[in-house]
Amino acid sequence: MILNNFYAKDFRNISECDINFTGGVNLLYGNNAQGKTNVIEGIYLFSRGKSHRAKEEKELFRFGTEGFRIKIDYSDKYSENYLEYAVFGREKRRIKNGYRVEKIKEFIDNFKSVLFCPDHLSLIKDGPEERRSFLNIALSQTDGAYINCYSKYKIALENRNCLIKSGIFDDSVRREILSWSEYMAEYASIISKMRYDYLKKLEYYTEKIMREISSENEEMTLIYKSDTECEDKNINEIKQMYFDKLTANIERERAVGYTLYGVHRDDILINISGKDAKYFASQGQQRSAVLALKLGEGEILREMFSEYPVYLFDDVLSELDEKRRNYVLRSRDEKQIIITSCEKDSFEGVCDKSIYVDNGVYM
């Protein structure tokens, strides 16, 4: 997959831009706070369906404006395509190849990209919610049905929590809790099975990548931590296990005021050479582990769709040592990589195109 062009109007600090990219390595360079990351954010929005930085879309409006418009032209193995995303006040418009797209699933199921930015170091350092978010975003690009299933699970969870916290526990409320428990168990079984299968694939690639970038000195393993055991279990068996947990512990949940079991509590245990990376890995090892996760994510997309995604490296490669940086940039003829950095010299001789960024202007 190749991103050919990114257009933006009134997006962040960009008044208007029209940037052409090439295959191989593209570098956006310039001083801090000039608009390099804004381009990465705009591009990645087409894969995720929303900004990875902003909580509200009005944060994306250029100061003094009422909305924005962004557009990408890209090539996949089948054809040339374009996607457009625009917000004007409260109105939102998603366009694919000239046709309006209403469902977010149909919009993000097109342009595949992998983002690695400084915030992703929290995958190792922070709590389980960061690793669940990683799984949710990665899986949404491999199977559009995942988003729909996860959305339904969250609705069931929210309704069940409201009933648990209500303070009322007559027969009618109990029946409702059991009904939502059944819904939760149904969607949880699908989600946990998809997560487990994805992690097994991801571990295959991350283990290989970690060995290569550490000169065979370190190995990396991923363990799916869930309320149920997914290995060698089918969907119906997993569903029954969730339902049993949800119905056997309602009194405990009433005491604490929320649902104690489900995929909203999942985690990934990331080990390096047999030790928990969160507590025992050095900063360099943690950075390598996240790099392996992101490159592994890209390999799964290549495996599933027979082409590499677009790699977006936002201000992270310059902090890697030369060996790891060279590992990322190897085989660049097969991949498109878009990098942001304050330094141009660090990428001398490896860039196919360099773009200077100055206060929202791209030259």
CSV table of C-alpha atoms in Angstrom, one decimal, residues 72-267:
chain,number,residue,atom,x,y,z
A,72,ILE,CA,-5.7,11.0,1.1
A,73,ASP,CA,-5.0,9.4,-2.3
A,74,TYR,CA,-3.5,6.0,-2.0
A,75,SER,CA,-2.8,2.9,-4.1
A,76,ASP,CA,-3.4,-0.7,-3.0
A,77,LYS,CA,-2.7,-3.9,-5.0
A,78,TYR,CA,-6.1,-3.5,-6.7
A,79,SER,CA,-6.6,0.2,-7.7
A,80,GLU,CA,-6.1,3.9,-7.0
A,81,ASN,CA,-8.4,5.2,-4.2
A,82,TYR,CA,-9.1,8.2,-2.2
A,83,LEU,CA,-10.7,8.8,1.2
A,84,GLU,CA,-12.0,12.1,2.6
A,85,TYR,CA,-12.9,13.2,6.1
A,86,ALA,CA,-14.5,16.5,6.9
A,87,VAL,CA,-16.1,18.1,9.9
A,88,PHE,CA,-18.1,21.4,9.7
A,89,GLY,CA,-19.6,22.3,13.1
A,90,ARG,CA,-21.5,19.2,14.1
A,91,GLU,CA,-21.8,17.8,10.7
A,92,LYS,CA,-19.4,15.0,9.7
A,93,ARG,CA,-18.7,13.7,6.3
A,94,ARG,CA,-16.8,10.5,5.2
A,95,ILE,CA,-16.2,9.9,1.6
A,96,LYS,CA,-14.7,6.9,-0.2
A,97,ASN,CA,-14.0,7.2,-4.0
A,98,GLY,CA,-16.7,9.8,-4.3
A,99,TYR,CA,-19.4,8.0,-2.3
A,100,ARG,CA,-20.5,8.9,1.2
A,101,VAL,CA,-19.8,6.3,3.9
A,102,GLU,CA,-22.0,6.3,6.9
A,103,LYS,CA,-20.6,3.4,9.0
A,104,ILE,CA,-17.2,3.9,10.6
A,105,LYS,CA,-16.5,0.2,10.0
A,106,GLU,CA,-16.7,0.7,6.2
A,107,PHE,CA,-14.5,3.8,6.4
A,108,ILE,CA,-11.6,2.4,8.3
A,109,ASP,CA,-11.6,-0.9,6.5
A,110,ASN,CA,-9.6,0.5,3.6
A,111,PHE,CA,-6.3,2.3,4.3
A,112,LYS,CA,-3.9,0.3,6.4
A,113,SER,CA,-1.2,2.0,8.4
A,114,VAL,CA,0.9,1.3,11.5
A,115,LEU,CA,1.8,4.2,13.8
A,116,PHE,CA,4.8,4.3,16.2
A,117,CYS,CA,5.0,7.4,18.3
A,118,PRO,CA,6.6,8.3,21.7
A,119,ASP,CA,3.3,7.7,23.5
A,120,HIS,CA,3.5,4.1,22.6
A,121,LEU,CA,6.2,3.4,25.2
A,122,SER,CA,3.2,3.4,27.5
A,123,LEU,CA,2.4,0.0,26.1
A,124,ILE,CA,5.1,-1.4,28.4
A,125,LYS,CA,5.1,1.1,31.2
A,126,ASP,CA,1.5,1.8,31.9
A,127,GLY,CA,-1.6,-0.1,32.9
A,128,PRO,CA,-3.7,-2.8,31.0
A,129,GLU,CA,-5.9,-0.2,29.3
A,130,GLU,CA,-3.0,0.8,27.1
A,131,ARG,CA,-2.4,-2.7,25.9
A,132,ARG,CA,-6.1,-3.4,25.4
A,133,SER,CA,-6.3,-0.2,23.3
A,134,PHE,CA,-3.3,-1.5,21.2
A,135,LEU,CA,-5.2,-4.8,20.6
A,136,ASN,CA,-8.5,-3.0,19.7
A,137,ILE,CA,-6.8,-0.7,17.2
A,138,ALA,CA,-4.7,-3.5,15.6
A,139,LEU,CA,-7.7,-5.8,15.3
A,140,SER,CA,-10.0,-3.2,13.9
A,141,GLN,CA,-7.6,-3.1,10.8
A,142,THR,CA,-7.6,-6.8,10.4
A,143,ASP,CA,-11.3,-7.4,10.7
A,144,GLY,CA,-14.0,-4.7,10.5
A,145,ALA,CA,-16.5,-6.9,12.4
A,146,TYR,CA,-14.3,-6.5,15.5
A,147,ILE,CA,-15.4,-2.9,16.0
A,148,ASN,CA,-19.0,-3.7,15.7
A,149,CYS,CA,-18.7,-6.6,18.2
A,150,TYR,CA,-16.7,-4.5,20.7
A,151,SER,CA,-19.2,-1.6,20.5
A,152,LYS,CA,-22.0,-4.0,21.3
A,153,TYR,CA,-20.0,-5.4,24.2
A,154,LYS,CA,-19.5,-1.9,25.7
A,155,ILE,CA,-23.2,-1.1,25.4
A,156,ALA,CA,-24.0,-4.4,27.3
A,157,LEU,CA,-21.3,-3.6,29.9
A,158,GLU,CA,-22.6,0.0,30.5
A,159,ASN,CA,-26.2,-1.2,30.9
A,160,ARG,CA,-25.2,-4.0,33.3
A,161,ASN,CA,-23.1,-1.6,35.4
A,162,CYS,CA,-26.0,0.9,35.6
A,163,LEU,CA,-28.2,-1.9,37.0
A,164,ILE,CA,-25.6,-3.1,39.5
A,165,LYS,CA,-25.1,0.5,40.8
A,166,SER,CA,-28.8,1.3,40.9
A,167,GLY,CA,-29.3,0.1,44.5
A,168,ILE,CA,-32.4,-1.8,43.4
A,169,PHE,CA,-32.3,-5.6,43.3
A,170,ASP,CA,-35.8,-6.9,42.8
A,171,ASP,CA,-36.7,-9.8,40.5
A,172,SER,CA,-37.1,-7.5,37.5
A,173,VAL,CA,-33.7,-6.0,37.9
A,174,ARG,CA,-32.1,-9.4,38.5
A,175,ARG,CA,-33.6,-10.7,35.2
A,176,GLU,CA,-32.2,-7.6,33.4
A,177,ILE,CA,-28.8,-8.2,34.8
A,178,LEU,CA,-28.9,-11.8,33.7
A,179,SER,CA,-30.0,-10.8,30.2
A,180,TRP,CA,-27.2,-8.3,29.9
A,181,SER,CA,-24.8,-10.9,31.3
A,182,GLU,CA,-25.8,-13.2,28.4
A,183,TYR,CA,-25.2,-10.4,25.9
A,184,MET,CA,-21.8,-9.7,27.5
A,185,ALA,CA,-20.8,-13.3,27.5
A,186,GLU,CA,-21.7,-13.7,23.8
A,187,TYR,CA,-19.6,-10.7,22.6
A,188,ALA,CA,-16.8,-11.3,25.1
A,189,SER,CA,-16.4,-14.8,23.8
A,190,ILE,CA,-15.9,-13.5,20.2
A,191,ILE,CA,-13.6,-10.7,21.3
A,192,SER,CA,-11.4,-12.8,23.5
A,193,LYS,CA,-11.1,-15.5,20.9
A,194,MET,CA,-10.0,-12.9,18.3
A,195,ARG,CA,-7.6,-11.3,20.7
A,196,TYR,CA,-6.1,-14.7,21.6
A,197,ASP,CA,-5.6,-15.7,18.0
A,198,TYR,CA,-4.2,-12.3,17.1
A,199,LEU,CA,-1.6,-12.5,19.9
A,200,LYS,CA,-0.5,-15.9,18.9
A,201,LYS,CA,0.3,-14.5,15.4
A,202,LEU,CA,1.9,-11.4,16.8
A,203,GLU,CA,4.1,-13.4,19.1
A,204,TYR,CA,5.4,-15.4,16.1
A,205,TYR,CA,6.6,-12.1,14.5
A,206,THR,CA,7.7,-10.2,17.7
A,207,GLU,CA,9.8,-13.2,18.8
A,208,LYS,CA,11.6,-13.2,15.5
A,209,ILE,CA,12.1,-9.5,15.4
A,210,MET,CA,13.4,-9.2,18.9
A,211,ARG,CA,16.0,-11.9,18.3
A,212,GLU,CA,17.2,-10.2,15.2
A,213,ILE,CA,17.5,-6.7,16.7
A,214,SER,CA,19.2,-8.1,19.8
A,215,SER,CA,21.7,-10.3,17.9
A,216,GLU,CA,20.0,-13.4,19.3
A,217,ASN,CA,20.6,-12.2,22.9
A,218,GLU,CA,16.9,-11.6,23.9
A,219,GLU,CA,13.6,-13.3,23.3
A,220,MET,CA,10.2,-11.9,23.7
A,221,THR,CA,7.0,-13.7,24.6
A,222,LEU,CA,3.4,-12.5,24.8
A,223,ILE,CA,0.8,-14.0,27.2
A,224,TYR,CA,-2.9,-13.2,26.9
A,225,LYS,CA,-4.3,-12.5,30.4
A,226,SER,CA,-8.0,-13.0,30.5
A,227,ASP,CA,-10.8,-14.1,32.9
A,228,THR,CA,-11.3,-17.3,30.8
A,229,GLU,CA,-9.0,-19.8,29.1
A,230,CYS,CA,-9.2,-19.5,25.3
A,231,GLU,CA,-6.6,-22.1,24.3
A,232,ASP,CA,-8.2,-25.2,22.7
A,233,LYS,CA,-11.7,-23.7,23.4
A,234,ASN,CA,-14.4,-22.9,20.9
A,235,ILE,CA,-16.7,-19.8,21.0
A,236,ASN,CA,-19.5,-21.6,22.8
A,237,GLU,CA,-17.3,-22.9,25.5
A,238,ILE,CA,-15.7,-19.5,26.1
A,239,LYS,CA,-19.2,-17.9,26.2
A,240,GLN,CA,-20.4,-20.4,28.9
A,241,MET,CA,-17.3,-19.7,31.0
A,242,TYR,CA,-18.0,-15.9,30.9
A,243,PHE,CA,-21.7,-16.4,31.6
A,244,ASP,CA,-20.9,-18.6,34.6
A,245,LYS,CA,-18.5,-16.0,36.1
A,246,LEU,CA,-20.9,-13.1,35.5
A,247,THR,CA,-23.9,-14.9,37.1
A,248,ALA,CA,-22.0,-16.4,40.0
A,249,ASN,CA,-20.6,-13.2,41.4
A,250,ILE,CA,-23.5,-10.7,41.2
A,251,GLU,CA,-23.5,-10.1,45.0
A,252,ARG,CA,-19.8,-9.3,45.0
A,253,GLU,CA,-20.3,-6.9,42.1
A,254,ARG,CA,-23.2,-5.1,43.9
A,255,ALA,CA,-20.8,-4.6,46.8
A,256,VAL,CA,-18.1,-2.9,44.6
A,257,GLY,CA,-20.5,-1.3,42.2
A,258,TYR,CA,-19.3,-2.5,38.9
A,259,THR,CA,-18.8,-5.6,36.7
A,260,LEU,CA,-15.8,-7.7,37.8
A,261,TYR,CA,-15.4,-10.0,34.8
A,262,GLY,CA,-15.1,-9.5,31.1
A,263,VAL,CA,-12.8,-8.5,28.3
A,264,HIS,CA,-12.7,-4.9,29.6
A,265,ARG,CA,-10.2,-6.3,32.1
A,266,ASP,CA,-7.9,-8.2,29.7
A,267,ASP,CA,-4.2,-7.6,29.6
